[in-house]
Structure formats: C-alpha cells, structure tokens
Amino acid sequence: MHAYDYLLILAFFALVLLPAPLLGRFYYNVMEGNRTFLTPVMGPVERVCYRLSGVDPKVEHNWKTYTLALLAFNLAGFVVLFSVLLFQGALPLNPQGLPGMEWSLAFNTAMSFVTNTNWQNYSGEASLSYLSQMAGLTVQNFVSAATGIAVLVAFCRGIGRRSTQHLGNFWTDMTRAILYGLLPLCIILALFLVWQGVPQTFAHYIDAVTLQGADQTIPLGPAASQIAIKQLGTNGGGFFGVNSAHPFENPTAWTNLFELVSIILIPVALVFTFGHYVKDMRQSRAIVACMFVLFLIGGATALWAEYQPNPALNIASVEQTAPMEGKETRFGTTATVLWATATTAASNGSVNGMHDSLNPLSGMVALANMMVGEVIFGGVGAGLYGMLLNVLIAVFLAGLMIGRTPEYLGKKLQAREVKLLVATLIVMPVGVLVFGALAASLPGPAGAVSNPGPHGFSQLLYAYTSATANNGSAFGGFSGNTVFHNLMLGLSMFIGRFGYILPVLALAGSLAAKKTSPLGLNSFPTHGPLFVTLLTVTILLVGGLTFLPTLALGPIAEHLSLGF
Amino acid sequence: MSSVLRPAVSLIVLMTLITGVAYPLVVTGVAQVAFPEQANGSLVYDDHEKVRGSELIAQNFTGEGWFHPRPSAGAYATVASGASNLSPSNPALATRISDDAAKEKVDNQGPVPLNLLTTSGSGLDPHLSPAAAEYQVARIAAARNLPRDSVQQLIAANTYSPLIGPPVVNVLALNQSLEALPSQSR
C-alpha cells in the first residue's frame, strides 16, 4: 500500500464520520417538521404537494394506517415503473429507439428498484430509454430511499414515545425525506460529478472515428443526476451496465471518493437521528461503534486478501502483483476493496470493480456483509431499523442471561415483540437458503453461472443473497435474465424488503403503546463497551451460524483450492 | 382504503415530476452552462472538428507503434460494455493472461506488468499504470524510429497522480501526443 492508499482510507472515514452528528440532527429536525435553513426554499413545494394530494400534515397515524399508506404508495410506484419499462418503446425521450422490456425482466427491474435493491439483469445504455432512466428509475431511487427513512423514523418514534397509537404520517415523512433529505445533497453531488466528467445531456449517442479509424459509439444521457441519487439513496443501480466502474459513471479518483462516501453518509447520519428521537446520544454512539467495528473487521480482511497475488497466475512472463482483473487503473486495489466493503455493508450494491473477479476471501467479505442483513451502516433507513432489530435481540439475550424481563430504553420486550423479532430472522434464510437451494438444484437455473468449481456456486449464492438483502451488487458473470431468475430474484427482493418493513412497523406500534418504565440500577445498560461487544457478537452469531456452511462450500473452498 | 389511494397516486405523480423531471432538468441546465465539455462526454476532436473519441473512453490500439491499452473483455464495445467476470480460479483467466503476455513481452525486459494483461471492470479503462506504459517504450521507439527518451517523456507529461489514488496515464492522450511528435518513419 502507498501513501495515497492510506490518505484515501483516512479521507473516507473523516468525510463519513465528521458530518454525521450534524447531519443526523438536521434529519431529525426535517422529519419532525421543524424549521431548517432549507425551509424557505422547500417549504412552499412541500405545502403544494400536500394540498394537491389531499394530505393533512398535522394528522398522525397508527401503525396499521401507516403501513397501509406505505404499501399503497409502493404499489402505485411499482405499477408506474413496470408500465414505463414495458412501454418505453412507445414513450417519448427515446432517442436510440429502444423497444419495451420483456415482461419478466420488467417485473424484476421494477421490483428491484421499488425495494431499493437495484439488481440489474440488463445494461442501461443498451436497454433503457432516457425516460425510463429518469422518470422511471431515478424516481424510485428517491422514493424507495425515502420509504426506508419513513419506516426508520416510525420505528424511532415507537421506541421514543410512550402510551400512544401515533407513529407519524407516512405521507409527510416520505415527502420531507425526499425534499429536504435527498434532493439538495443530490444536486450538489450531481454537479460535482459533471465537473469531473460524468455526462449530463439529452443528446443522442455520438458516433466517433477512433485514432486508428474504427467506428465507436459514445453513449451519453442524463447520467450524473441518476448516479448522485443511486449513491446517496443506497440504491446502486448504475446508469451504465458496469456501474461505477464505467469511466463515464466514475471518471476520477475524486469522484470515486465522493461516490464512496455517499454510500454510507446518510446511513451513518441516521444513527444520530435515532439518538435525538430517544433523547440519548449514548445509544447512537454505541450503535455506530458496533457498525464501525464490523466494518473494520470486514474491510481489513478484504484488503489483506485482495493484496495477495493470485497463485494461479505464477507465469514466468507475467509480473505478479495484487490482482487487477476486473479493476480500473484509476482506482487500484485499495479503492476497489473499500468500495466493495462499503457497498455491501450498506445495501447500496453499486460497484467500481467486478466482484466476480475478486480474490475468494474478499468476495466472501462482500457476501458476509450482506448475510448479516446489511446492518453495518446498511441501507438508508433500512440499515438502522435492521440494526435496531439486532439491538432488541441482543437485549433479549441479555435478559435471558440475567433472568429479567428484557427492556430497551424502558420498553419491556414481551412475547408479541419477540415473535415479531423472530419473524424478521427468518427472512434472510428463506431468500438465500431456500430460494437459493431451489435455483441451485434445478439444471436450467443452475446453468446461469459462468465460472467452474466452487466459484460457480458462489455466483448463485451471491445472487440470492444480494437480492434478499436488497443489495443489488452481483458476481456479474451470473446470467440472471431468465424467466426463472427474474421471478425468483424478484420474489427474494420482495420478501427481503417487506418481510422486514411489516414486522418493524408492527413492532413500532406495539412499542409505542407501552409505558416507559424508569431506568433503575438493575437495568441492563445499552451503551458502553460491554453492550457493543454483545451486539457485535449477536450479529456475527445470528448471521454466521446460519450461513457459514454456504461460505465453506463457495469462497472458502475456492481459496483453499487455489493454494494461497 | 380510498383514504390512502388519493395521496398514493397523486404523490407518486408529484414525485415523478419533482425527482424524475425537474431534478434532472435543473442539473442538466446548470451542467450545460457550467461544464458543457464534460456534460457532453469529454469529446476529443481533430483539426477538422470531427469527433475522434472521448478522453474517458478507451479505444483499441494495435500495432508496434502505439501504446496499447489494457485488453477489453468486450472488445472495446461501448453499447454495452462489459467485464470478463472470470474468477481467480477460472483456468481461462490464466490461459488468456499467459497468451497475452507472450504477445506483449519485449525482449530483454522483465515480465509484463499485470496491468497490461488484465481486463478492467468497465472494459473501457482509458488509463494505464505508468509502469505498463513504460514497458512499451522500447517497442514503440523502435517501431517509430524515435529516441527512447522522447517517448519516455510523453509518459511523464501525461501522468496524473491524484492525492488519493494511483498515478494513471491516459492512453488516448498519450497516443495523440505520440502522433504529434516529428517522426522519421512510421
């Protein structure tokens, strides 16, 4: 590693952690409808939205109405996106004259973007019109992220409030998250990206003649605006097929740094937002510490693994260094590994290098990050509510150990809450192990893999893990664009999203209705090193025990067979 | 049910207008005024105002007298571009690298840099590592009948070393400046 590698790592952590407390407070004020410096600009837009859609921003809902609103809104979004993709051939803003999408691919893509997964069984520059990219995908990039934030703040209110049915108003939560939380940051990032070389135009693709006289088509489009939100909203769906490895999507080391920071900027900030909701910032610091520890374990392992030369390439005429297959020169090993770790820790799923070609153990870190449920910073909103579920499980385990009713921030966890918690624990195993096993055991679907041996198994495992965890990154050699995988991956994404959201909102409703018992000397403190350790171990055990056998069959077997 | 239907439908329409139409239009408007060159693809023109490519997109160069870019899994196709997605354990990777190394190997020089033998994630990597460019100097100088020093200097002049990333050389810029050199023969 060189000086620039260390500087990059330092800059990344500084840019993510330093603004987080401030940004977290800003998000709290925004979501509670308090006045912020953006109110003069966005306030009028917000009020117009409410008036036109018949929303009374002062009305708060119980968990059932909140859930119903969320589902109706997501369903409407799904229908709009699915239709746009199917019929893009007949719609405007299609300068390349691209046809509509095949139905199963359109289903997969619509599900993928509505669930904040952004798994892509297509290549944007070859398959999507500008209208589909903008008015279809970009919109879902915003609203799916905003849905995540809405669920999170409803959960925060559930924990922070007492003896109430009210969890807030989904319509205002979603609208505020977009107008104040996402749009302003996106505009800044998008313009920075254009300055560095990302295209932003509605013009045709350009026909060029290369220096040696060959024809070359240069794909263009309104790329920067979509890339900004796909990074900030932990969406990850690239404008171009190869995502942020594409020199138009991520042209310099600097765009790489800021796109990388954007992946977890908001997820980290939202942990501090939680602290404001429960009026105890120690809770936020404990959770950030746990996430940070898990991130460092994964990141350090992946960095070490990826700097090992591939023993299969010990060829006399080849200089042996850290592998470069699937990596861009302008990023190199450190930036690619850092990205792979961040994008799977958060549920982003964008890539700046091909995970399929990573060394086995670095690929395994990406898999493991997703398998623990994307709670290491995680998706916008989704990461923290996933993490809070782990916090409650840790509290429950601690309660069993000391023989007292488990309590989190004065809320007793009783049978109903624990049942809901367990329901969320089943989601990842169903999507990864059940659906994955089904795909692996059918000859047609299993044929989607492109590499021989254990790595082929890893490709399929990665696909179903990525879909269920709503990540969206891939071992890209996997050919997912078949009717079977389009539908099954779509189903995995669906349960991976709503299999969490529904129990989380039910849990929020049930916690909000409880009284808060005062913290006594006998309460188990949920901050401090002891709890951070317990939480970290809980996450590793719950994910680890469930998925370790699959990792042994895939990446670990490949690692051993290569003779590192 | 109808109490959620109206807000659901009207808010998805409004959000489509705000985030799907207004937002990209505003960004496009500002970008086209502030950074027109980059916003339109960082195009490279020749003296006759014809587009010869983009600074950011690799193009293929073959023959002894040019700097070769990194190989491309999709043969430098741009719509759509792609990666090899070969796993480290795939025998096809070692075979391809070994074959390419035989082609790029220059006599009396060490082993070929891995950068020059591996396909990038995008298939359109416009850069080489300085070492991968320097490896080709002797071959190019001989083919163009140029002193090695003058070719070597082009690499230094076209190397960009960001504070937080590896140094890179733009192959298209390099080959353009190679073209501009007065050469005795081709």
mmCIF file of C-alpha atoms in Angstrom, chain A residues 216-438:
data_model
loop_
_atom_site.group_PDB
_atom_site.id
_atom_site.type_symbol
_atom_site.label_atom_id
_atom_site.label_comp_id
_atom_site.label_asym_id
_atom_site.label_seq_id
_atom_site.Cartn_x
_atom_site.Cartn_y
_atom_site.Cartn_z
ATOM 1 C CA GLN A 216 -17.017 3.992 -31.897
ATOM 2 C CA THR A 217 -20.382 4.876 -30.406
ATOM 3 C CA ILE A 218 -20.172 7.051 -27.319
ATOM 4 C CA PRO A 219 -23.184 6.510 -25.062
ATOM 5 C CA LEU A 220 -24.473 9.585 -23.248
ATOM 6 C CA GLY A 221 -27.512 10.589 -21.236
ATOM 7 C CA PRO A 222 -28.672 12.337 -18.068
ATOM 8 C CA ALA A 223 -26.233 10.216 -16.092
ATOM 9 C CA ALA A 224 -24.936 12.455 -13.295
ATOM 10 C CA SER A 225 -28.359 13.184 -11.820
ATOM 11 C CA GLN A 226 -29.153 9.484 -11.595
ATOM 12 C CA ILE A 227 -25.726 8.482 -10.285
ATOM 13 C CA ALA A 228 -25.957 11.018 -7.457
ATOM 14 C CA ILE A 229 -29.162 9.522 -6.063
ATOM 15 C CA LYS A 230 -28.150 5.911 -6.706
ATOM 16 C CA GLN A 231 -25.170 6.517 -4.397
ATOM 17 C CA LEU A 232 -26.863 8.686 -1.768
ATOM 18 C CA GLY A 233 -30.055 6.636 -1.629
ATOM 19 C CA THR A 234 -28.157 3.321 -1.217
ATOM 20 C CA ASN A 235 -29.807 2.198 -4.440
ATOM 21 C CA GLY A 236 -26.828 1.248 -6.541
ATOM 22 C CA GLY A 237 -28.420 0.746 -9.944
ATOM 23 C CA GLY A 238 -25.957 2.023 -12.499
ATOM 24 C CA PHE A 239 -26.819 4.318 -15.387
ATOM 25 C CA PHE A 240 -24.367 2.228 -17.371
ATOM 26 C CA GLY A 241 -24.274 -1.560 -17.174
ATOM 27 C CA VAL A 242 -20.893 -1.819 -15.498
ATOM 28 C CA ASN A 243 -21.965 0.697 -12.883
ATOM 29 C CA SER A 244 -19.341 2.896 -11.210
ATOM 30 C CA ALA A 245 -16.535 1.015 -12.936
ATOM 31 C CA HIS A 246 -17.610 2.858 -16.126
ATOM 32 C CA PRO A 247 -15.342 5.835 -16.768
ATOM 33 C CA PHE A 248 -18.439 7.956 -17.518
ATOM 34 C CA GLU A 249 -20.077 6.932 -14.257
ATOM 35 C CA ASN A 250 -16.985 7.372 -12.092
ATOM 36 C CA PRO A 251 -14.244 9.158 -14.056
ATOM 37 C CA THR A 252 -11.589 10.027 -11.456
ATOM 38 C CA ALA A 253 -10.147 9.064 -8.093
ATOM 39 C CA TRP A 254 -12.021 12.076 -6.687
ATOM 40 C CA THR A 255 -15.437 11.103 -7.991
ATOM 41 C CA ASN A 256 -14.657 7.685 -6.594
ATOM 42 C CA LEU A 257 -14.012 9.124 -3.133
ATOM 43 C CA PHE A 258 -17.202 11.159 -3.083
ATOM 44 C CA GLU A 259 -19.372 8.414 -4.574
ATOM 45 C CA LEU A 260 -17.905 6.074 -1.966
ATOM 46 C CA VAL A 261 -18.597 8.490 0.866
ATOM 47 C CA SER A 262 -22.130 8.981 -0.440
ATOM 48 C CA ILE A 263 -22.836 5.290 0.032
ATOM 49 C CA ILE A 264 -22.818 5.474 3.807
ATOM 50 C CA LEU A 265 -23.056 9.192 4.534
ATOM 51 C CA ILE A 266 -26.799 9.186 5.215
ATOM 52 C CA PRO A 267 -26.944 5.761 6.925
ATOM 53 C CA VAL A 268 -24.329 6.913 9.456
ATOM 54 C CA ALA A 269 -26.083 10.236 9.995
ATOM 55 C CA LEU A 270 -29.406 8.500 10.648
ATOM 56 C CA VAL A 271 -27.890 6.653 13.613
ATOM 57 C CA PHE A 272 -27.507 10.056 15.240
ATOM 58 C CA THR A 273 -31.047 10.971 14.223
ATOM 59 C CA PHE A 274 -32.142 7.967 16.290
ATOM 60 C CA GLY A 275 -30.310 9.403 19.312
ATOM 61 C CA HIS A 276 -32.379 12.583 19.044
ATOM 62 C CA TYR A 277 -35.609 10.583 18.895
ATOM 63 C CA VAL A 278 -34.812 8.672 22.082
ATOM 64 C CA LYS A 279 -33.059 11.686 23.648
ATOM 65 C CA ASP A 280 -29.956 9.695 24.439
ATOM 66 C CA MET A 281 -26.957 10.150 22.160
ATOM 67 C CA ARG A 282 -25.035 7.428 24.001
ATOM 68 C CA GLN A 283 -27.278 4.910 22.237
ATOM 69 C CA SER A 284 -26.219 6.312 18.863
ATOM 70 C CA ARG A 285 -22.557 6.200 19.741
ATOM 71 C CA ALA A 286 -22.833 2.580 20.879
ATOM 72 C CA ILE A 287 -24.517 1.557 17.628
ATOM 73 C CA VAL A 288 -22.038 3.483 15.473
ATOM 74 C CA ALA A 289 -19.196 1.846 17.409
ATOM 75 C CA CYS A 290 -20.593 -1.610 16.693
ATOM 76 C CA MET A 291 -21.064 -0.818 13.000
ATOM 77 C CA PHE A 292 -17.573 0.628 12.828
ATOM 78 C CA VAL A 293 -16.036 -2.475 14.413
ATOM 79 C CA LEU A 294 -17.862 -4.770 11.991
ATOM 80 C CA PHE A 295 -16.860 -2.557 9.065
ATOM 81 C CA LEU A 296 -13.210 -2.640 10.114
ATOM 82 C CA ILE A 297 -13.204 -6.425 10.530
ATOM 83 C CA GLY A 298 -14.616 -6.873 7.026
ATOM 84 C CA GLY A 299 -12.574 -4.109 5.422
ATOM 85 C CA ALA A 300 -9.255 -5.203 6.899
ATOM 86 C CA THR A 301 -9.854 -8.847 5.961
ATOM 87 C CA ALA A 302 -10.800 -7.913 2.403
ATOM 88 C CA LEU A 303 -7.820 -5.562 1.998
ATOM 89 C CA TRP A 304 -5.416 -8.215 3.231
ATOM 90 C CA ALA A 305 -6.975 -10.856 0.982
ATOM 91 C CA GLU A 306 -7.062 -8.695 -2.116
ATOM 92 C CA TYR A 307 -3.397 -7.720 -1.909
ATOM 93 C CA GLN A 308 -2.398 -11.396 -2.204
ATOM 94 C CA PRO A 309 -1.249 -12.248 -5.737
ATOM 95 C CA ASN A 310 -3.296 -14.993 -7.376
ATOM 96 C CA PRO A 311 -1.211 -18.212 -7.272
ATOM 97 C CA ALA A 312 -2.871 -19.366 -10.500
ATOM 98 C CA LEU A 313 -1.030 -16.556 -12.312
ATOM 99 C CA ASN A 314 2.524 -17.614 -11.427
ATOM 100 C CA ILE A 315 3.665 -17.425 -15.048
ATOM 101 C CA ALA A 316 7.237 -16.551 -15.975
ATOM 102 C CA SER A 317 6.406 -13.711 -18.355
ATOM 103 C CA VAL A 318 3.814 -12.110 -16.038
ATOM 104 C CA GLU A 319 4.660 -9.676 -13.267
ATOM 105 C CA GLN A 320 2.929 -10.935 -10.128
ATOM 106 C CA THR A 321 1.194 -8.230 -8.138
ATOM 107 C CA ALA A 322 -2.184 -7.769 -6.476
ATOM 108 C CA PRO A 323 -4.847 -8.944 -8.978
ATOM 109 C CA MET A 324 -6.104 -6.335 -11.470
ATOM 110 C CA GLU A 325 -8.684 -8.374 -13.393
ATOM 111 C CA GLY A 326 -11.998 -6.521 -13.203
ATOM 112 C CA LYS A 327 -10.406 -3.447 -11.637
ATOM 113 C CA GLU A 328 -9.893 0.022 -13.067
ATOM 114 C CA THR A 329 -6.400 1.517 -13.145
ATOM 115 C CA ARG A 330 -7.598 4.795 -11.662
ATOM 116 C CA PHE A 331 -8.924 3.047 -8.551
ATOM 117 C CA GLY A 332 -6.485 0.190 -7.949
ATOM 118 C CA THR A 333 -6.751 -2.333 -5.162
ATOM 119 C CA THR A 334 -7.465 -0.199 -2.103
ATOM 120 C CA ALA A 335 -10.272 1.890 -3.589
ATOM 121 C CA THR A 336 -11.901 -1.185 -5.125
ATOM 122 C CA VAL A 337 -11.813 -3.132 -1.861
ATOM 123 C CA LEU A 338 -13.008 -0.170 0.181
ATOM 124 C CA TRP A 339 -15.921 0.226 -2.225
ATOM 125 C CA ALA A 340 -16.739 -3.496 -2.212
ATOM 126 C CA THR A 341 -16.852 -3.406 1.588
ATOM 127 C CA ALA A 342 -18.939 -0.233 1.813
ATOM 128 C CA THR A 343 -21.402 -1.151 -0.908
ATOM 129 C CA THR A 344 -22.240 -4.488 0.721
ATOM 130 C CA ALA A 345 -22.135 -3.165 4.281
ATOM 131 C CA ALA A 346 -24.677 -0.584 3.209
ATOM 132 C CA SER A 347 -27.330 -2.007 0.929
ATOM 133 C CA ASN A 348 -26.026 0.037 -1.967
ATOM 134 C CA GLY A 349 -24.880 -2.541 -4.478
ATOM 135 C CA SER A 350 -23.090 -0.238 -6.879
ATOM 136 C CA VAL A 351 -19.634 -1.484 -7.816
ATOM 137 C CA ASN A 352 -16.442 0.185 -9.069
ATOM 138 C CA GLY A 353 -14.813 -3.111 -9.968
ATOM 139 C CA MET A 354 -16.100 -6.590 -10.669
ATOM 140 C CA HIS A 355 -16.762 -8.589 -7.521
ATOM 141 C CA ASP A 356 -16.755 -11.793 -9.555
ATOM 142 C CA SER A 357 -13.004 -11.407 -10.121
ATOM 143 C CA LEU A 358 -12.119 -10.533 -6.522
ATOM 144 C CA ASN A 359 -9.952 -12.992 -4.632
ATOM 145 C CA PRO A 360 -12.127 -15.603 -2.886
ATOM 146 C CA LEU A 361 -11.849 -14.183 0.626
ATOM 147 C CA SER A 362 -12.510 -10.566 -0.399
ATOM 148 C CA GLY A 363 -15.569 -11.791 -2.282
ATOM 149 C CA MET A 364 -16.554 -13.618 0.878
ATOM 150 C CA VAL A 365 -16.414 -10.423 2.918
ATOM 151 C CA ALA A 366 -18.878 -8.871 0.472
ATOM 152 C CA LEU A 367 -21.141 -11.917 0.860
ATOM 153 C CA ALA A 368 -20.871 -11.930 4.645
ATOM 154 C CA ASN A 369 -21.653 -8.218 4.876
ATOM 155 C CA MET A 370 -24.937 -8.898 3.099
ATOM 156 C CA MET A 371 -25.672 -12.091 5.020
ATOM 157 C CA VAL A 372 -25.663 -10.356 8.397
ATOM 158 C CA GLY A 373 -28.613 -8.421 6.990
ATOM 159 C CA GLU A 374 -26.942 -5.229 5.761
ATOM 160 C CA VAL A 375 -26.869 -3.683 9.195
ATOM 161 C CA ILE A 376 -23.284 -2.400 9.056
ATOM 162 C CA PHE A 377 -24.478 1.146 8.352
ATOM 163 C CA GLY A 378 -26.838 -0.519 5.907
ATOM 164 C CA GLY A 379 -29.380 0.994 3.547
ATOM 165 C CA VAL A 380 -30.847 4.458 4.022
ATOM 166 C CA GLY A 381 -33.217 3.876 6.936
ATOM 167 C CA ALA A 382 -33.284 0.126 6.324
ATOM 168 C CA GLY A 383 -29.806 -0.371 7.763
ATOM 169 C CA LEU A 384 -30.641 1.197 11.092
ATOM 170 C CA TYR A 385 -34.019 -0.454 11.556
ATOM 171 C CA GLY A 386 -32.280 -3.740 10.753
ATOM 172 C CA MET A 387 -29.615 -2.889 13.293
ATOM 173 C CA LEU A 388 -32.216 -1.958 15.910
ATOM 174 C CA LEU A 389 -33.772 -5.399 15.457
ATOM 175 C CA ASN A 390 -30.362 -6.847 16.328
ATOM 176 C CA VAL A 391 -30.174 -4.493 19.315
ATOM 177 C CA LEU A 392 -33.500 -5.845 20.553
ATOM 178 C CA ILE A 393 -32.311 -9.426 20.029
ATOM 179 C CA ALA A 394 -29.128 -8.658 21.960
ATOM 180 C CA VAL A 395 -31.214 -7.114 24.739
ATOM 181 C CA PHE A 396 -33.443 -10.188 24.750
ATOM 182 C CA LEU A 397 -30.416 -12.493 25.001
ATOM 183 C CA ALA A 398 -29.009 -10.384 27.829
ATOM 184 C CA GLY A 399 -32.383 -10.568 29.554
ATOM 185 C CA LEU A 400 -32.293 -14.360 29.348
ATOM 186 C CA MET A 401 -28.792 -14.414 30.786
ATOM 187 C CA ILE A 402 -29.572 -12.271 33.810
ATOM 188 C CA GLY A 403 -33.056 -13.675 34.251
ATOM 189 C CA ARG A 404 -35.036 -10.453 33.978
ATOM 190 C CA THR A 405 -37.666 -9.200 31.571
ATOM 191 C CA PRO A 406 -35.650 -7.689 28.722
ATOM 192 C CA GLU A 407 -36.009 -3.937 28.419
ATOM 193 C CA TYR A 408 -34.778 -1.477 25.837
ATOM 194 C CA LEU A 409 -34.809 2.184 26.804
ATOM 195 C CA GLY A 410 -37.532 1.480 29.339
ATOM 196 C CA LYS A 411 -39.711 -0.551 26.959
ATOM 197 C CA LYS A 412 -40.369 -4.110 28.040
ATOM 198 C CA LEU A 413 -39.952 -6.731 25.332
ATOM 199 C CA GLN A 414 -42.710 -9.271 25.731
ATOM 200 C CA ALA A 415 -43.994 -12.268 23.811
ATOM 201 C CA ARG A 416 -45.507 -10.249 20.964
ATOM 202 C CA GLU A 417 -42.347 -8.260 20.344
ATOM 203 C CA VAL A 418 -40.128 -11.327 20.454
ATOM 204 C CA LYS A 419 -42.372 -13.148 17.983
ATOM 205 C CA LEU A 420 -42.100 -10.238 15.564
ATOM 206 C CA LEU A 421 -38.335 -10.204 16.019
ATOM 207 C CA VAL A 422 -38.104 -13.886 15.213
ATOM 208 C CA ALA A 423 -40.227 -13.342 12.103
ATOM 209 C CA THR A 424 -37.564 -10.991 10.745
ATOM 210 C CA LEU A 425 -34.849 -13.555 11.467
ATOM 211 C CA ILE A 426 -36.451 -15.987 9.028
ATOM 212 C CA VAL A 427 -36.370 -13.667 6.001
ATOM 213 C CA MET A 428 -32.694 -13.948 5.032
ATOM 214 C CA PRO A 429 -32.536 -17.759 5.406
ATOM 215 C CA VAL A 430 -35.692 -18.192 3.282
ATOM 216 C CA GLY A 431 -34.443 -15.959 0.474
ATOM 217 C CA VAL A 432 -30.848 -17.184 0.465
ATOM 218 C CA LEU A 433 -31.038 -20.804 1.561
ATOM 219 C CA VAL A 434 -34.482 -21.922 0.396
ATOM 220 C CA PHE A 435 -34.745 -19.988 -2.870
ATOM 221 C CA GLY A 436 -31.008 -20.332 -3.495
ATOM 222 C CA ALA A 437 -31.139 -24.084 -2.953
ATOM 223 C CA LEU A 438 -34.093 -24.337 -5.292
#
